[in-house]
Amino acid sequence: MISAVREVSVFGDAIAYFNEAAALLDLDPGIRRLLTKPSRQIIFAIPFTRDNGEMEVFTGYRVQYNFARGPAKGGIRFHPGVTLDEVTALAFWMTWKCAVVDLPFGGGKGGVTCDPTTLSKGELERITRRYAAELVEVVGPDKDVPAPDVGTTAQIMAWFMDTYSMHVREHVPGVVTGKPLEIGGSKGRVEATGRGVSLVALAQMHRMGIGTKGAKIVVQGFGNVGSIAAKLFVDAGCTVIAISDVTGAYYNERGIDVAGAIAYAQEHASLDGYRGGERITNEALLELPCDVLVPAALEKQLTIANAADVSAKLIVEGANGPTTPEADHIFAQRGIVVIPDILANAGGVTVSYFEWAQDRAGYFWKESEVNERLADVMLEHYGAVVELAQLRDIPLRTAAYMLAIDRVVTSMRLRGVYA
Ligand code: NAD
């Protein structure tokens, strides 16, 4: 079972970051008000039949935050902690994430409040199909393009795509990204977020004079993002000294065997019982002395309660919203550099964009081409964020938001607001 812990508004924190950057831009007050409201929020019931024949009802959400630069884009989360507040914050972040790496998308996000670890494959399929069916009118390659997020997989995207295609009586692979390769997925998509995380982390380490050989890396969360990022850090010569998932954390001063841990997690569905490191708590993991800390689990992991004890030189936000604004200010005071989520984990949506483009063209690229183009996008926009941060003497997060907000506002100005 996954525990659900949510107290403070995630969207409230997200708006705080926006406001800091917006204050440095000469924004029209009306546009600023508009940007702090989601365009559309949809909540619906998801009735489905349990394997034992009983009917159960879950709640589904889809938030389409902004369409100024293109169709909404963002994942679907299956987790017990999913709320309208969380999905809205995630859709808000997607708006800036797509803009910071200059993709022709707006921001969206969806979810179902459920614990996928307690559901059978058949139950998951029925929930996914009902979720997709409820959204047929408002999603599509030119409207809103979902993707996987926490608790959802390529298989779930396949069921979503099939349900949508059945309803509209057409083969529409571009309605979702993160699909299996055989039905229109992109090579390199599974690794894309972790790859983007490691690319910007290694670039920033270089800027800070942290050598890769033996650099100590700590990774929280060992799912899609965390495990791939950990593997790529090891490939680059770094030492991953600790990893964790929801079941606990594992520390090994000499370095975790990341490939072995990935194999273990795949076989056992989690790291529970993993013996390649000393068992510590997830709280202790976040405070381990290291060069780079990669939070790659969920929101609000680095807070006012632990920010003073974090001993990393660099934090690279693999997860969305892992740092609260209070913690972020403490890191700035302490000289800890943070590469913000909207930039650090944009590799996933970048390759989702490549997948969408490939689906629409019906022409698929080689993995090397995907990875090269991903590196180009990540490093170009990382460079632009660093440059602005230096020019204005502001944190990377504020610079990333400023660039993103400016792009969205420019599109809004050019289109005009239909008010
Ligand atoms: P996932 O479901 O594959 O993995 C999540 C991992 O976090 C699991 O190992 C889980 O056990 C662990 N976890 C959950 N709660 C934890 C806790 N309290 N302490 C430690 N570990 C915990 O999800 P993912 O796709 O890897 O996503 C992780 C984060 O990255 C999320 O914030 C997601 O929104 C963000 N993200 C994902 C993508 C993507 O392409 N998958 C893209 C951008 C951002």
Coordinates of C-alpha atoms and ligand atoms in Angstrom, one line a residue:
M1 CA 0.0 0.0 0.0
I2 CA 1.2 3.5 -0.8
S3 CA 0.5 6.1 1.9
A4 CA -1.3 9.4 1.1
V5 CA 0.1 12.4 2.8
R6 CA -1.0 15.9 1.7
E7 CA -1.5 18.9 4.1
V8 CA -0.5 22.2 2.5
S9 CA -1.7 23.3 -0.9
V10 CA 0.8 22.2 -3.6
F11 CA -0.7 24.7 -6.0
G12 CA -0.2 27.5 -3.4
D13 CA 3.5 26.7 -3.3
A14 CA 3.6 26.5 -7.1
I15 CA 2.1 30.0 -7.4
A16 CA 4.7 31.4 -4.9
Y17 CA 7.4 30.5 -7.4
F18 CA 5.5 32.0 -10.2
N19 CA 5.0 35.2 -8.3
E20 CA 8.7 35.6 -7.5
A21 CA 9.6 35.5 -11.2
A22 CA 6.5 37.5 -12.4
A23 CA 7.5 40.3 -10.0
L24 CA 10.7 40.7 -12.1
L25 CA 8.8 40.9 -15.4
D26 CA 6.7 43.8 -16.4
L27 CA 3.5 41.8 -16.6
D28 CA 0.1 43.2 -17.4
P29 CA -2.0 42.7 -14.2
G30 CA -4.8 41.1 -16.2
I31 CA -2.5 38.6 -17.9
R32 CA -0.9 37.8 -14.5
R33 CA -4.3 37.1 -13.0
L34 CA -5.2 34.9 -15.9
L35 CA -2.0 32.9 -15.5
T36 CA -2.7 32.1 -11.9
K37 CA -6.0 30.4 -12.9
P38 CA -6.3 27.0 -14.7
S39 CA -8.2 27.2 -18.1
R40 CA -10.2 24.0 -17.3
Q41 CA -10.5 21.6 -14.5
I42 CA -12.5 18.4 -14.9
I43 CA -13.5 16.0 -12.1
F44 CA -15.5 12.9 -12.8
A45 CA -16.5 9.6 -11.3
I46 CA -14.8 6.4 -12.5
P47 CA -17.0 3.4 -11.8
F48 CA -15.4 0.1 -12.6
T49 CA -15.9 -3.6 -11.9
R50 CA -13.6 -5.3 -9.4
D51 CA -12.3 -8.8 -10.3
N52 CA -14.8 -10.1 -7.7
G53 CA -17.7 -8.6 -9.6
E54 CA -18.4 -5.7 -7.2
M55 CA -18.6 -2.2 -8.5
E56 CA -16.2 0.4 -7.1
V57 CA -16.1 4.2 -7.8
F58 CA -12.9 6.2 -8.0
T59 CA -12.4 9.9 -8.8
G60 CA -10.6 11.1 -11.9
Y61 CA -9.2 14.5 -12.8
R62 CA -7.8 16.3 -15.8
V63 CA -6.6 19.9 -15.6
Q64 CA -5.8 21.8 -18.7
Y65 CA -3.9 24.8 -17.4
N66 CA -2.9 26.9 -20.4
F67 CA -3.2 26.5 -24.2
A68 CA -1.4 29.7 -25.4
R69 CA 1.5 27.8 -27.0
G70 CA -0.4 24.7 -28.2
P71 CA -2.3 21.6 -27.0
A72 CA -2.2 20.9 -23.2
K73 CA 0.5 18.3 -22.4
G74 CA 1.1 16.4 -19.2
G75 CA 1.0 13.1 -17.5
I76 CA -1.6 11.0 -15.8
R77 CA -0.9 10.0 -12.1
F78 CA -2.4 7.0 -10.4
H79 CA -1.7 7.5 -6.7
P80 CA -3.7 7.6 -3.4
G81 CA -2.6 11.2 -2.8
V82 CA -4.0 12.6 -6.1
T83 CA -6.3 15.6 -5.5
L84 CA -7.6 18.5 -7.6
D85 CA -5.0 20.7 -5.9
E86 CA -2.1 18.5 -6.8
V87 CA -3.2 17.9 -10.4
T88 CA -3.7 21.7 -10.8
A89 CA -0.1 22.4 -9.5
L90 CA 1.3 19.7 -11.8
A91 CA -0.6 21.2 -14.8
F92 CA 0.7 24.6 -13.9
W93 CA 4.3 23.3 -13.8
M94 CA 3.8 21.6 -17.2
T95 CA 2.9 25.0 -18.7
W96 CA 6.3 26.5 -17.7
K97 CA 8.2 23.3 -18.3
C98 CA 7.0 23.1 -21.9
A99 CA 7.8 26.8 -22.4
V100 CA 11.2 26.7 -20.8
V101 CA 12.4 24.2 -23.3
D102 CA 10.4 25.9 -26.0
L103 CA 8.0 23.1 -27.0
P104 CA 4.8 24.0 -28.8
F105 CA 2.6 22.8 -26.0
G106 CA 0.5 24.3 -23.1
G107 CA 0.3 22.5 -19.7
G108 CA -2.0 19.8 -18.5
K109 CA -2.1 16.9 -16.0
G110 CA -4.5 14.3 -14.9
G111 CA -4.9 11.6 -12.3
V112 CA -7.0 9.0 -10.5
T113 CA -7.0 8.8 -6.7
C114 CA -6.2 5.1 -6.4
D115 CA -3.4 2.8 -5.3
P116 CA -2.3 1.0 -8.4
T117 CA -0.2 -1.4 -6.4
T118 CA -3.4 -3.0 -5.0
L119 CA -5.1 -3.3 -8.3
S120 CA -5.0 -6.3 -10.7
K121 CA -4.1 -5.8 -14.4
G122 CA -7.7 -6.2 -15.4
E123 CA -8.9 -3.6 -12.8
L124 CA -6.2 -1.1 -14.0
E125 CA -7.3 -1.6 -17.6
R126 CA -11.0 -1.0 -16.8
I127 CA -10.1 2.1 -14.8
T128 CA -7.9 3.4 -17.6
R129 CA -10.5 2.8 -20.3
R130 CA -13.2 4.5 -18.3
Y131 CA -10.9 7.4 -17.5
A132 CA -10.1 7.8 -21.3
A133 CA -13.7 7.5 -22.3
E134 CA -14.7 10.3 -20.0
L135 CA -12.2 12.6 -21.7
V136 CA -12.8 11.8 -25.4
E137 CA -14.2 15.2 -26.2
V138 CA -11.4 17.2 -24.6
V139 CA -8.2 15.2 -25.4
G140 CA -6.6 14.6 -28.8
P141 CA -3.4 15.4 -30.7
D142 CA -4.5 19.0 -31.2
K143 CA -6.3 19.4 -27.8
D144 CA -4.5 17.7 -24.9
V145 CA -1.9 14.9 -25.0
P146 CA -1.5 12.9 -21.8
A147 CA 1.6 10.8 -20.9
P148 CA 2.8 8.5 -18.0
D149 CA 3.5 9.9 -14.6
V150 CA 3.8 8.3 -11.1
G151 CA 1.9 5.0 -11.1
T152 CA 1.2 4.8 -14.8
T153 CA 3.0 2.9 -17.5
A154 CA 3.4 2.4 -21.3
Q155 CA 0.7 -0.3 -21.0
I156 CA -1.7 2.2 -19.5
M157 CA -1.0 4.6 -22.4
A158 CA -1.7 1.8 -24.8
W159 CA -5.1 1.2 -23.3
F160 CA -5.8 5.0 -23.3
M161 CA -4.8 5.3 -27.0
D162 CA -6.9 2.2 -27.9
T163 CA -10.0 3.5 -26.0
Y164 CA -9.8 6.9 -27.6
S165 CA -9.2 5.4 -31.1
M166 CA -12.2 3.2 -30.7
H167 CA -14.4 6.1 -29.7
V168 CA -13.4 8.4 -32.6
R169 CA -13.2 5.5 -35.1
E170 CA -9.7 6.3 -36.2
H171 CA -6.2 5.2 -35.4
V172 CA -4.8 8.1 -33.3
P173 CA -1.4 7.2 -31.8
G174 CA -0.7 10.9 -31.2
V175 CA -3.4 11.2 -28.5
V176 CA -0.9 10.1 -25.8
T177 CA 2.9 9.8 -25.5
G178 CA 4.9 7.3 -23.6
K179 CA 3.3 4.4 -25.5
P180 CA 5.0 1.0 -26.2
L181 CA 7.3 1.2 -29.3
E182 CA 5.2 -1.3 -31.2
I183 CA 2.2 1.1 -31.3
G184 CA 3.8 4.5 -32.0
G185 CA 6.1 5.1 -29.0
S186 CA 9.4 6.8 -29.4
K187 CA 12.8 5.2 -28.9
G188 CA 14.4 6.8 -25.9
R189 CA 11.2 7.9 -24.2
V190 CA 11.5 5.6 -21.2
E191 CA 14.9 6.9 -20.4
A192 CA 14.3 10.5 -21.4
T193 CA 13.5 12.2 -18.1
G194 CA 16.4 10.5 -16.2
R195 CA 18.7 11.2 -19.2
G196 CA 17.7 14.9 -19.1
V197 CA 18.3 15.0 -15.3
S198 CA 21.8 13.6 -15.7
L199 CA 22.6 15.9 -18.6
V200 CA 21.9 19.1 -16.8
A201 CA 23.4 17.8 -13.5
L202 CA 26.7 16.9 -15.2
A203 CA 26.7 20.3 -17.0
Q204 CA 26.2 22.1 -13.7
M205 CA 28.7 19.9 -11.9
H206 CA 31.2 20.9 -14.6
R207 CA 30.4 24.6 -14.0
M208 CA 30.9 24.2 -10.2
G209 CA 34.2 22.4 -10.6
I210 CA 32.8 19.1 -9.3
G211 CA 34.6 16.3 -11.1
T212 CA 32.4 13.4 -12.2
K213 CA 34.8 10.7 -11.3
G214 CA 33.8 9.5 -7.8
A215 CA 31.3 12.4 -7.3
K216 CA 28.9 11.3 -4.6
I217 CA 25.3 11.2 -5.8
V218 CA 22.1 10.5 -3.7
V219 CA 18.9 9.6 -5.4
Q220 CA 15.5 9.6 -3.7
G221 CA 12.8 7.6 -5.6
F222 CA 13.8 4.6 -7.7
G223 CA 11.1 4.6 -10.4
N224 CA 11.4 5.7 -14.0
V225 CA 13.2 8.9 -13.3
G226 CA 15.4 8.0 -10.3
S227 CA 16.6 4.7 -11.5
I228 CA 17.5 5.8 -15.0
A229 CA 19.2 9.0 -13.7
A230 CA 21.2 6.8 -11.2
K231 CA 22.3 4.5 -13.9
L232 CA 23.5 7.4 -16.1
F233 CA 25.4 9.0 -13.2
V234 CA 27.2 5.7 -12.8
D235 CA 27.9 5.5 -16.6
A236 CA 29.5 8.9 -16.3
G237 CA 31.9 7.7 -13.6
C238 CA 30.0 9.0 -10.5
T239 CA 29.4 7.0 -7.3
V240 CA 25.7 6.7 -6.3
I241 CA 26.0 6.3 -2.6
A242 CA 22.3 6.0 -1.7
I243 CA 19.0 5.2 -3.3
S244 CA 15.5 4.9 -2.0
D245 CA 11.9 4.1 -2.8
V246 CA 8.7 4.2 -0.8
T247 CA 9.8 1.1 1.1
G248 CA 13.0 2.6 2.5
A249 CA 16.5 3.9 1.7
Y250 CA 19.8 2.1 1.1
Y251 CA 23.3 3.6 1.7
N252 CA 26.6 2.2 0.5
E253 CA 29.7 4.5 0.9
R254 CA 31.6 2.5 -1.8
G255 CA 28.7 2.9 -4.3
I256 CA 25.4 1.1 -4.9
D257 CA 25.4 -1.4 -7.7
V258 CA 22.7 0.5 -9.6
A259 CA 22.3 -2.1 -12.4
G260 CA 21.8 -4.8 -9.7
A261 CA 19.4 -2.6 -7.8
I262 CA 17.3 -2.0 -11.0
A263 CA 17.2 -5.7 -11.6
Y264 CA 16.2 -6.3 -8.0
A265 CA 13.4 -3.6 -8.1
Q266 CA 12.1 -5.1 -11.3
E267 CA 12.0 -8.6 -9.9
H268 CA 10.5 -7.7 -6.5
A269 CA 8.3 -4.7 -7.7
S270 CA 10.2 -2.5 -5.1
L271 CA 13.6 -2.2 -3.3
D272 CA 12.1 -3.8 -0.2
G273 CA 14.7 -6.4 1.1
Y274 CA 17.5 -5.1 -1.1
R275 CA 20.8 -6.1 0.4
G276 CA 23.3 -4.0 -1.5
G277 CA 23.5 -1.2 1.1
E278 CA 22.8 -0.4 4.7
R279 CA 19.2 0.3 5.4
I280 CA 18.5 3.9 6.4
T281 CA 15.4 6.1 6.5
N282 CA 14.2 8.2 3.6
E283 CA 14.6 11.3 5.9
A284 CA 18.3 10.3 6.6
L285 CA 18.9 9.9 2.9
L286 CA 18.0 13.5 2.2
E287 CA 20.6 14.7 4.7
L288 CA 23.5 12.5 3.6
P289 CA 26.7 14.6 2.7
C290 CA 27.0 14.4 -1.1
D291 CA 27.8 16.4 -4.2
V292 CA 24.5 16.0 -5.8
L293 CA 21.0 15.2 -4.4
V294 CA 18.4 14.1 -6.9
P295 CA 14.9 14.1 -5.4
A296 CA 12.9 11.9 -7.9
A297 CA 9.9 10.8 -5.9
L298 CA 7.1 13.2 -5.1
E299 CA 6.4 16.8 -4.0
K300 CA 7.3 18.5 -0.8
Q301 CA 10.3 16.3 0.2
L302 CA 12.7 19.2 1.0
T303 CA 10.9 21.5 3.4
I304 CA 11.6 24.0 6.2
A305 CA 11.9 20.9 8.5
N306 CA 15.0 19.5 6.8
A307 CA 16.5 22.2 4.5
A308 CA 19.0 23.3 7.1
D309 CA 20.3 19.7 7.3
V310 CA 20.7 19.0 3.6
S311 CA 24.4 18.5 2.9
A312 CA 24.4 18.5 -0.9
K313 CA 26.3 21.0 -3.0
L314 CA 23.8 20.7 -5.9
I315 CA 20.1 19.7 -5.9
V316 CA 18.7 18.5 -9.2
E317 CA 14.9 18.2 -9.1
G318 CA 14.0 15.0 -10.9
A319 CA 10.5 15.1 -9.3
N320 CA 8.0 17.9 -9.8
G321 CA 7.8 20.2 -6.8
P322 CA 10.1 18.4 -4.4
T323 CA 11.2 21.7 -2.7
T324 CA 8.9 24.0 -0.9
P325 CA 9.5 27.8 -1.3
E326 CA 10.7 28.1 2.3
A327 CA 13.3 25.3 1.8
D328 CA 14.3 26.9 -1.5
H329 CA 15.1 30.2 0.3
I330 CA 17.2 28.3 2.8
F331 CA 19.2 26.6 0.0
A332 CA 19.8 30.0 -1.6
Q333 CA 21.1 31.4 1.7
R334 CA 23.3 28.4 2.2
G335 CA 24.7 28.6 -1.3
I336 CA 23.2 25.2 -2.4
V337 CA 22.5 25.4 -6.1
V338 CA 19.1 24.0 -7.2
I339 CA 18.3 23.1 -10.8
P340 CA 14.5 23.5 -10.8
D341 CA 12.1 20.8 -11.8
I342 CA 10.7 22.7 -14.8
L343 CA 14.1 22.5 -16.4
A344 CA 15.7 19.5 -14.8
N345 CA 13.0 17.0 -15.6
A346 CA 11.9 18.5 -19.0
G347 CA 13.7 15.6 -20.9
G348 CA 10.5 13.5 -20.6
V349 CA 8.2 16.0 -22.2
T350 CA 10.8 16.8 -24.8
V351 CA 10.9 13.2 -26.0
S352 CA 7.1 13.1 -25.7
Y353 CA 7.1 16.0 -28.1
F354 CA 9.4 14.0 -30.4
E355 CA 7.0 11.0 -30.1
W356 CA 4.0 13.2 -31.0
A357 CA 5.9 14.6 -34.0
Q358 CA 6.9 11.1 -35.1
D359 CA 3.3 9.8 -34.7
R360 CA 1.9 12.7 -36.8
A361 CA 4.5 12.2 -39.5
G362 CA 4.3 8.4 -39.4
Y363 CA 8.1 8.3 -39.5
F364 CA 10.2 7.1 -36.7
W365 CA 13.7 8.1 -35.6
K366 CA 16.7 6.1 -34.5
E367 CA 17.5 6.1 -30.8
S368 CA 20.8 7.9 -31.4
E369 CA 18.9 10.7 -33.2
V370 CA 16.4 11.0 -30.3
N371 CA 19.1 11.2 -27.7
E372 CA 21.2 13.7 -29.7
R373 CA 18.2 16.0 -30.2
L374 CA 17.3 15.6 -26.5
A375 CA 20.8 16.6 -25.5
D376 CA 20.6 19.6 -27.8
V377 CA 17.3 20.8 -26.3
M378 CA 18.3 20.3 -22.7
L379 CA 21.8 21.9 -22.9
E380 CA 20.6 24.8 -25.1
H381 CA 17.9 25.8 -22.6
Y382 CA 20.0 25.0 -19.5
G383 CA 22.6 27.4 -21.0
A384 CA 20.0 30.1 -21.5
V385 CA 18.7 29.7 -17.9
V386 CA 22.3 29.9 -16.5
E387 CA 23.0 33.0 -18.6
L388 CA 19.9 34.8 -17.4
A389 CA 20.6 33.8 -13.8
Q390 CA 24.1 35.2 -14.0
L391 CA 23.0 38.4 -15.7
R392 CA 20.3 39.2 -13.2
D393 CA 22.0 37.6 -10.2
I394 CA 19.0 35.4 -9.4
P395 CA 18.6 31.7 -8.7
L396 CA 18.2 29.2 -11.6
R397 CA 14.6 28.7 -10.7
T398 CA 13.6 32.3 -11.0
A399 CA 15.5 32.6 -14.3
A400 CA 13.8 29.4 -15.6
Y401 CA 10.3 30.8 -14.7
M402 CA 11.2 34.2 -16.2
L403 CA 12.1 32.7 -19.5
A404 CA 9.0 30.4 -19.5
I405 CA 6.6 33.1 -18.4
D406 CA 7.9 35.5 -21.1
R407 CA 7.4 32.9 -23.8
V408 CA 3.8 32.1 -22.7
V409 CA 2.9 35.8 -22.3
T410 CA 4.4 36.6 -25.8
S411 CA 2.1 33.9 -27.3
M412 CA -0.9 35.3 -25.4
R413 CA -0.1 38.8 -26.5
L414 CA 0.2 37.8 -30.2
R415 CA -3.0 35.8 -30.1
G416 CA -4.8 38.3 -28.0
V417 CA -7.1 37.3 -25.1
Y418 CA -10.7 36.5 -26.2
A419 CA -12.1 38.5 -23.2
Ligands
NAD1 P1 7.5 6.2 -10.6 O1 6.1 5.8 -10.2 O2 8.1 5.4 -11.7 O3 8.5 6.2 -9.4 C1 8.3 6.9 -8.2 C2 9.3 6.4 -7.2 O4 9.2 7.2 -6.0 C3 9.1 5.0 -6.8 O5 10.3 4.3 -6.7 C4 8.4 5.1 -5.4 O6 8.6 4.0 -4.6 C5 9.2 6.3 -4.9 N1 8.6 7.0 -3.8 C6 7.3 7.4 -3.6 N2 7.1 8.0 -2.4 C7 8.3 8.0 -1.8 C8 8.9 8.5 -0.6 N3 8.1 9.1 0.3 N4 10.2 8.4 -0.4 C9 11.0 7.8 -1.3 N5 10.6 7.3 -2.4 C10 9.3 7.4 -2.7 O7 7.4 7.7 -11.0 P2 8.4 8.6 -11.9 O8 7.8 8.6 -13.3 O9 9.8 8.1 -11.7 O10 8.1 10.0 -11.3 C11 8.9 10.5 -10.2 C12 8.7 12.0 -10.2 O11 9.2 12.6 -11.4 C13 7.3 12.6 -10.0 O12 7.4 13.8 -9.3 C14 6.9 12.9 -11.5 O13 5.9 13.8 -11.6 C15 8.3 13.4 -12.0 N6 8.4 13.3 -13.4 C16 8.3 12.2 -14.1 C17 8.5 12.1 -15.5 C18 8.4 10.9 -16.3 O14 8.7 10.9 -17.5 N7 8.1 9.7 -15.7 C19 8.7 13.3 -16.2 C20 8.9 14.5 -15.5 C21 8.7 14.5 -14.1

